[in-house]
Short mmCIF file of C-alpha atoms in Angstrom, two decimals:
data_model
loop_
_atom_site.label_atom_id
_atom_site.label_comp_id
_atom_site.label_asym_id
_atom_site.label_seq_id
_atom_site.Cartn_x
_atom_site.Cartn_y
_atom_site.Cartn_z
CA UNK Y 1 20.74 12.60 4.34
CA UNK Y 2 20.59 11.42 1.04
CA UNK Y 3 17.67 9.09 -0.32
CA UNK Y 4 18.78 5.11 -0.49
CA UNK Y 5 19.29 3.58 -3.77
CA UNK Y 6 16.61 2.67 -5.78
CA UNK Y 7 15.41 -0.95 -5.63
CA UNK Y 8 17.06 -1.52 -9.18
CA UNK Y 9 20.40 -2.25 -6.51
CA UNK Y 10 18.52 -3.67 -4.33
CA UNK Y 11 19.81 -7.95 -3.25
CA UNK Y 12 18.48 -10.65 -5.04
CA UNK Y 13 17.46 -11.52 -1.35
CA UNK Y 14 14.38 -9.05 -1.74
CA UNK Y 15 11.00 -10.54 -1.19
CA UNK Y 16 9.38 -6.85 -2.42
CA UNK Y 17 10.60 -4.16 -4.99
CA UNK Y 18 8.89 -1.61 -6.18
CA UNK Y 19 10.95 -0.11 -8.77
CA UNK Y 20 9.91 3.98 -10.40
CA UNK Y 21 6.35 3.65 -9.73
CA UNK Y 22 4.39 6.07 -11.06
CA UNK Y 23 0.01 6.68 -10.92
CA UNK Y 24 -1.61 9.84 -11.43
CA UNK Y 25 -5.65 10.06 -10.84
CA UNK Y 26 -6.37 12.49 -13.84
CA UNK Y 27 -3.90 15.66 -13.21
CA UNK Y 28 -3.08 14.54 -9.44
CA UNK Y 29 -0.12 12.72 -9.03
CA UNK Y 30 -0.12 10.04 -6.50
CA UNK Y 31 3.01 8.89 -6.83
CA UNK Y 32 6.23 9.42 -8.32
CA UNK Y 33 9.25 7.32 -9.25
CA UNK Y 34 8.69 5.64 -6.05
CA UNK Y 35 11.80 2.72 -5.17
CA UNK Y 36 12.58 0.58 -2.47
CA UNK Y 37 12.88 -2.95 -1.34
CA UNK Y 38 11.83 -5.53 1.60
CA UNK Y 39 14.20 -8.16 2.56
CA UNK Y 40 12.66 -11.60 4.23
CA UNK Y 41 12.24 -10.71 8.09
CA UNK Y 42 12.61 -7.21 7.78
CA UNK Y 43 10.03 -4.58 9.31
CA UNK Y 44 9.88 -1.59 7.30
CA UNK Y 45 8.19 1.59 8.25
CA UNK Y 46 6.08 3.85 5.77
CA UNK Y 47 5.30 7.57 7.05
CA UNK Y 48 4.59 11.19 5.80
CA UNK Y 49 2.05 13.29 6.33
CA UNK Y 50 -1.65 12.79 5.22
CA UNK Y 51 -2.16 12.55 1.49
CA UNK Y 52 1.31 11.88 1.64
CA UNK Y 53 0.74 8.72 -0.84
CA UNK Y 54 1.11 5.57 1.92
CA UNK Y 55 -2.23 4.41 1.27
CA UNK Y 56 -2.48 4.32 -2.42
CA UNK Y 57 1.21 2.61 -1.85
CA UNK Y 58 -0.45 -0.37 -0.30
CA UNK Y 59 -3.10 -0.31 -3.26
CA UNK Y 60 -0.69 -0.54 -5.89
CA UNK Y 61 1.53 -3.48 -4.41
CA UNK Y 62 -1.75 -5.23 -3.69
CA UNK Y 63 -3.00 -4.45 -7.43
CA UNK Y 64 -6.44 -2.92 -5.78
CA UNK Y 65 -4.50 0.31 -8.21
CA UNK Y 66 -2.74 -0.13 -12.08
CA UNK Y 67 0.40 2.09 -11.67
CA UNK Y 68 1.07 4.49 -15.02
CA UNK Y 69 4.94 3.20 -15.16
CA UNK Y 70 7.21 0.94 -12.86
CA UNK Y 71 6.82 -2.72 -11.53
CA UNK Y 72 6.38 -4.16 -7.76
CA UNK Y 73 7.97 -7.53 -8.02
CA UNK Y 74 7.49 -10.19 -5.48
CA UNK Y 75 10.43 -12.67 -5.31
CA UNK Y 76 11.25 -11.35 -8.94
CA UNK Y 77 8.09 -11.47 -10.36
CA UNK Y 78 6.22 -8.65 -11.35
CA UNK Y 79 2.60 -8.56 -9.71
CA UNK Y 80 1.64 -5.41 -12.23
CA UNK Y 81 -2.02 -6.37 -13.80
CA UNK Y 82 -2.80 -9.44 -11.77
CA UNK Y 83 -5.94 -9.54 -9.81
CA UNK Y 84 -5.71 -8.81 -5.89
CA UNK Y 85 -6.96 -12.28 -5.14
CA UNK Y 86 -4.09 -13.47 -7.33
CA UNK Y 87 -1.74 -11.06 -5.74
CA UNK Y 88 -2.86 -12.45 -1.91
CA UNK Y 89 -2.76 -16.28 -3.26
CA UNK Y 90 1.09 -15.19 -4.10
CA UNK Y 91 1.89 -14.54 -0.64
CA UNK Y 92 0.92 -10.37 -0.06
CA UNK Y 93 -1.88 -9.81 2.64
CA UNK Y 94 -2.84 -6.43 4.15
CA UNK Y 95 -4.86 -4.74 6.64
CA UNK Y 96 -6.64 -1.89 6.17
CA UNK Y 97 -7.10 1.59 7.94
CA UNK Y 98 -10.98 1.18 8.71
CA UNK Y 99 -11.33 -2.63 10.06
CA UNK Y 100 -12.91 -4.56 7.86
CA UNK Y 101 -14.23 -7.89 9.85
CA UNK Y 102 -17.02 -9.94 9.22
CA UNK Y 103 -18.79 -8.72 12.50
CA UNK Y 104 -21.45 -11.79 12.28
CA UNK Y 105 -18.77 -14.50 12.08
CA UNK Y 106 -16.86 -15.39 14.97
CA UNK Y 107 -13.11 -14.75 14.88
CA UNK Y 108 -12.13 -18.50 14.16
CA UNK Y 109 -14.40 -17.98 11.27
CA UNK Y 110 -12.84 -15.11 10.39
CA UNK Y 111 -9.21 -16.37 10.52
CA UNK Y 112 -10.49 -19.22 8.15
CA UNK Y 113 -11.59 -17.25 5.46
CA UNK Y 114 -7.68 -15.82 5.37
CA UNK Y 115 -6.43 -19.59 5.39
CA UNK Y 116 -8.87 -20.98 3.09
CA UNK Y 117 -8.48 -18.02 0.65
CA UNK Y 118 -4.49 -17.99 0.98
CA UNK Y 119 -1.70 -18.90 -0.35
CA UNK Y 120 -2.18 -22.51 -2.08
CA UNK Y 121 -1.43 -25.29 0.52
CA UNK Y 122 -2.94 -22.81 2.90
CA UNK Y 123 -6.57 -24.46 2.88
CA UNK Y 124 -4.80 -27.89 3.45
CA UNK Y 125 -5.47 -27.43 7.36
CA UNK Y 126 -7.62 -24.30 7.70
CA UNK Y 127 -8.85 -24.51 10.87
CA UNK Y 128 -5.06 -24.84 12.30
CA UNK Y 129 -3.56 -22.43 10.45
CA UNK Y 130 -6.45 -20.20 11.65
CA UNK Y 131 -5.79 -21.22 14.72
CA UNK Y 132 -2.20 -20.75 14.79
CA UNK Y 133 -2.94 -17.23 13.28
CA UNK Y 134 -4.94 -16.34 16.19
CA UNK Y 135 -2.70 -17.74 18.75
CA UNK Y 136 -0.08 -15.63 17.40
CA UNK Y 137 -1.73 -12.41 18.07
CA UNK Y 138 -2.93 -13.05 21.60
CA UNK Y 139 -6.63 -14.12 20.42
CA UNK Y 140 -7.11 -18.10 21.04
CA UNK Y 141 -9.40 -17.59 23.87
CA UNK Y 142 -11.85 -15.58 21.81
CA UNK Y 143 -12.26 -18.43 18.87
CA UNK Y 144 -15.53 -18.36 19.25
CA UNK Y 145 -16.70 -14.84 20.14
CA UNK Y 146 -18.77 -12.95 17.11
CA UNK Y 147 -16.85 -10.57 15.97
CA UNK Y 148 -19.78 -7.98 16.58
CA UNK Y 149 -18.86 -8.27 20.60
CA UNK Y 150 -15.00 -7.89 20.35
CA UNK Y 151 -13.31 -4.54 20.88
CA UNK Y 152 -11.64 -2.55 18.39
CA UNK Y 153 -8.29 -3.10 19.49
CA UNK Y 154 -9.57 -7.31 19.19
CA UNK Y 155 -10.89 -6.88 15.87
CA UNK Y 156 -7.54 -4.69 14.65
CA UNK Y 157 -5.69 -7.76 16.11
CA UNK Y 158 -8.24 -10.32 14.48
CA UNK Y 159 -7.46 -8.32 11.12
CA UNK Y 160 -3.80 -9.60 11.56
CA UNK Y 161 -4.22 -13.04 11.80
CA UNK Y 162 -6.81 -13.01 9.32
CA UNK Y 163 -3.72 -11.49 7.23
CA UNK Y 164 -1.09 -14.43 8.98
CA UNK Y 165 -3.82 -17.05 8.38
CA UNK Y 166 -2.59 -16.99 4.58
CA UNK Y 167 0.67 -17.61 4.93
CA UNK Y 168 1.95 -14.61 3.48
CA UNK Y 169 5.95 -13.94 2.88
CA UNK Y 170 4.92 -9.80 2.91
CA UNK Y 171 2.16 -8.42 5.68
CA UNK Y 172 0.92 -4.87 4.71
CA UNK Y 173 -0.37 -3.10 8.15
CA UNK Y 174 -2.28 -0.13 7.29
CA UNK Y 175 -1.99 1.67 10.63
CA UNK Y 176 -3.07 -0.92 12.94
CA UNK Y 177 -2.40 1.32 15.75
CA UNK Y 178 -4.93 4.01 15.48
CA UNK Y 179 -7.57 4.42 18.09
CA UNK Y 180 -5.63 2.40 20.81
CA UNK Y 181 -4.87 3.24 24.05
CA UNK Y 182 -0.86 3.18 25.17
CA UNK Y 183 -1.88 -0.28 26.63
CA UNK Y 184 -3.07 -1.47 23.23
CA UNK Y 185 -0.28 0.35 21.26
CA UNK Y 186 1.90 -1.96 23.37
CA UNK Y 187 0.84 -4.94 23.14
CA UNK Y 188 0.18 -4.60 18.82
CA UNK Y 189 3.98 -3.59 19.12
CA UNK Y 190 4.43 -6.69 20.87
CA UNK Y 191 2.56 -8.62 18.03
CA UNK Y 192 4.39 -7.24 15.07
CA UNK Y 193 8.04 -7.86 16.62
CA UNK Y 194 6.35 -11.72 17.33
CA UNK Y 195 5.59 -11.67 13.58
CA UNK Y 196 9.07 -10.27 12.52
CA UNK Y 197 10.75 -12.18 14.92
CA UNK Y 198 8.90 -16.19 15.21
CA UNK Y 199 7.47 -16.11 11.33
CA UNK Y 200 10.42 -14.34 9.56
CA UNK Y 201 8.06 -12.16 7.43
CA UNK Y 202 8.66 -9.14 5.69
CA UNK Y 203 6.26 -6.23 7.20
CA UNK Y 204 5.58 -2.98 5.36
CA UNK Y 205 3.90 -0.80 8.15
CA UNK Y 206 2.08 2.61 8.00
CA UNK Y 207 1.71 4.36 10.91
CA UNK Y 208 1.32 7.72 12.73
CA UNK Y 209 2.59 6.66 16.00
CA UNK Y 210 6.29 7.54 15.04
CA UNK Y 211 7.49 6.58 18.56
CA UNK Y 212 6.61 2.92 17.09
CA UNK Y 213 7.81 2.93 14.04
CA UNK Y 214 11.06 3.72 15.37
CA UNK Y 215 11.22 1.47 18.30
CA UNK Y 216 10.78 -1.68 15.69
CA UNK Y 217 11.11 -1.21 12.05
CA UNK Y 218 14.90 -1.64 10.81
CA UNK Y 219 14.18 1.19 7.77
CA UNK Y 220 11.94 3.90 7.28
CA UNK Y 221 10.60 5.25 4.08
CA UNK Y 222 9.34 9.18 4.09
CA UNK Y 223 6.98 9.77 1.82
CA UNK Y 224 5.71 13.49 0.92
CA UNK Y 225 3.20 14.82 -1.84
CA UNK Y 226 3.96 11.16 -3.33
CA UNK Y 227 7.60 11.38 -3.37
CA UNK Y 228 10.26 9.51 -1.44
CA UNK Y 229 12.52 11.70 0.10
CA UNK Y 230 14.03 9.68 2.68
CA UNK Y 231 15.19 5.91 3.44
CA UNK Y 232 17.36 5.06 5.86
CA UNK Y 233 17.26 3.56 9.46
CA UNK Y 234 15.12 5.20 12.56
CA UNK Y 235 18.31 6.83 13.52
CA UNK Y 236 19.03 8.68 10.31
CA UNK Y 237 15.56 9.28 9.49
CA UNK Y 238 14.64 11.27 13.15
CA UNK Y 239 17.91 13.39 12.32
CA UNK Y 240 16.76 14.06 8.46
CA UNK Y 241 16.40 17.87 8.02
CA UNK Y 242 13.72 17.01 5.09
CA UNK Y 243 12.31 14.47 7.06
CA UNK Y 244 12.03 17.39 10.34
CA UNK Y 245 10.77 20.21 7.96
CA UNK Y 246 7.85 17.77 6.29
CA UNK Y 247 6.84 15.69 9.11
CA UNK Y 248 8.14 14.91 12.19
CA UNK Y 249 8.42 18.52 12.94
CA UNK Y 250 11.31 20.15 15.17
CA UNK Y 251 11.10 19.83 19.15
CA UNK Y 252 13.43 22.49 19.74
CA UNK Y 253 11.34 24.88 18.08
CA UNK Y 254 7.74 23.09 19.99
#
């Protein structure tokens, strides 16, 4: 299967484009041309193998990284050389692979700092947009635990409405699966077709747990050594023989 068009065709309807992105670290090149686009609602998955280039993805659309070449434009504008608070405050929140809670704070606390920090408007009615955050991702009952006494799989979840609690239009999940149990992996699947389907946002997820991925996400982008080298939707990308030989591996030959 051949790789999708480059964002540069991409609808005027996207809410994300990255468009050639380029970054090297010294000789080490992170990424390469690198195009594709998010429409509003739409769940997009991000795999390839480890180094493969997901993460650093994530840092350069949330400006934590200064690409070499190329632009990630949200709505149109290009985000390239603002600040990441500026970027968030503009309507892109993440997650991140390691949780990163504020274990002493309890997890209305938490979802605060997200609404307070947001989007502008956001901090009009913190504590219900906090509120509403947590609701969303099965957490309302544990407003007022510290976040030192929740469980992983909690504090993963608490991490998302932290995210929702700024009223993004993108949501960056950096693999909010791993370390769950099958229970867990089902009920965050649960959460993220809640999100796609009740809030309309556009999700860019990364994520090992392929059997996911596919189940929700209407496209998937393969990454490898940096480079795209597929897009298309779960059903092409499971039959992609570049996709096979890189990553998903062949289960005729297992």
């Amino acid at each position: 299967m051949n790789a999708a068009p480059s964002s540069t065709s991409a609808p005027v309807t996207a809410v994300l484009e990255l468009d050639d992105i380029s970054i090297a670290f010294g000789g080490l090149r992170v990424l390469t041309r690198l195009s594709f686009a998010l429409r509003r609602g739409e769940v997009a998955g991000l795999i390839g193998p480890n180094g493969a280039g997901k993460s650093s993805c994530f840092n350069v659309i949330t400006s934590v990284y200064t690409p070499n070449s190329g632009s990630v434009r949200l709505h149109g504008r290009d985000l390239v050389g603002l600040q990441p608070h500026q970027v968030c405050r503009l309507g892109i929140a993440r997650t991140f692979q390691l949780v990163r809670t504020f274990q002493r704070m309890t997890a209305l606390q938490n979802a605060m700092v997200g609404a307070v920090y947001g989007r502008p408007g956001a901090a009009d009615k913190p504590e219900r947009r906090a509120l509403d955050a947590l609701a969303m991702v099965g957490l309302a009952d544990q407003r007022d635990r510290e976040v030192a006494h929740m469980t992983l799989s909690d504090r993963r979840m608490l991490e998302i409405a932290r995210a929702l609690a700024t009223a993004p239009e993108l949501l960056l999940l950096d693999e909010p699966m791993a370390g769950l149990n099958e229970s867990e992996i089902e009920t965050m699947t649960g959460v993220i077709r809640r999100i796609r389907d009740q809030l309309g946002i556009a999700v860019l997820w990364v994520e090992h747990k392929v059997d996911a991925i596919m189940a929700v996400c209407n496209q998937v982008i393969v990454l490898n050594h940096g480079e795209k080298i597929a897009q298309g939707t779960p059903a092409q990308i499971v039959s992609d023989r570049n996709v096979i030989e890189a990553y998903l591996g062949d289960p005729a030959a297992a």
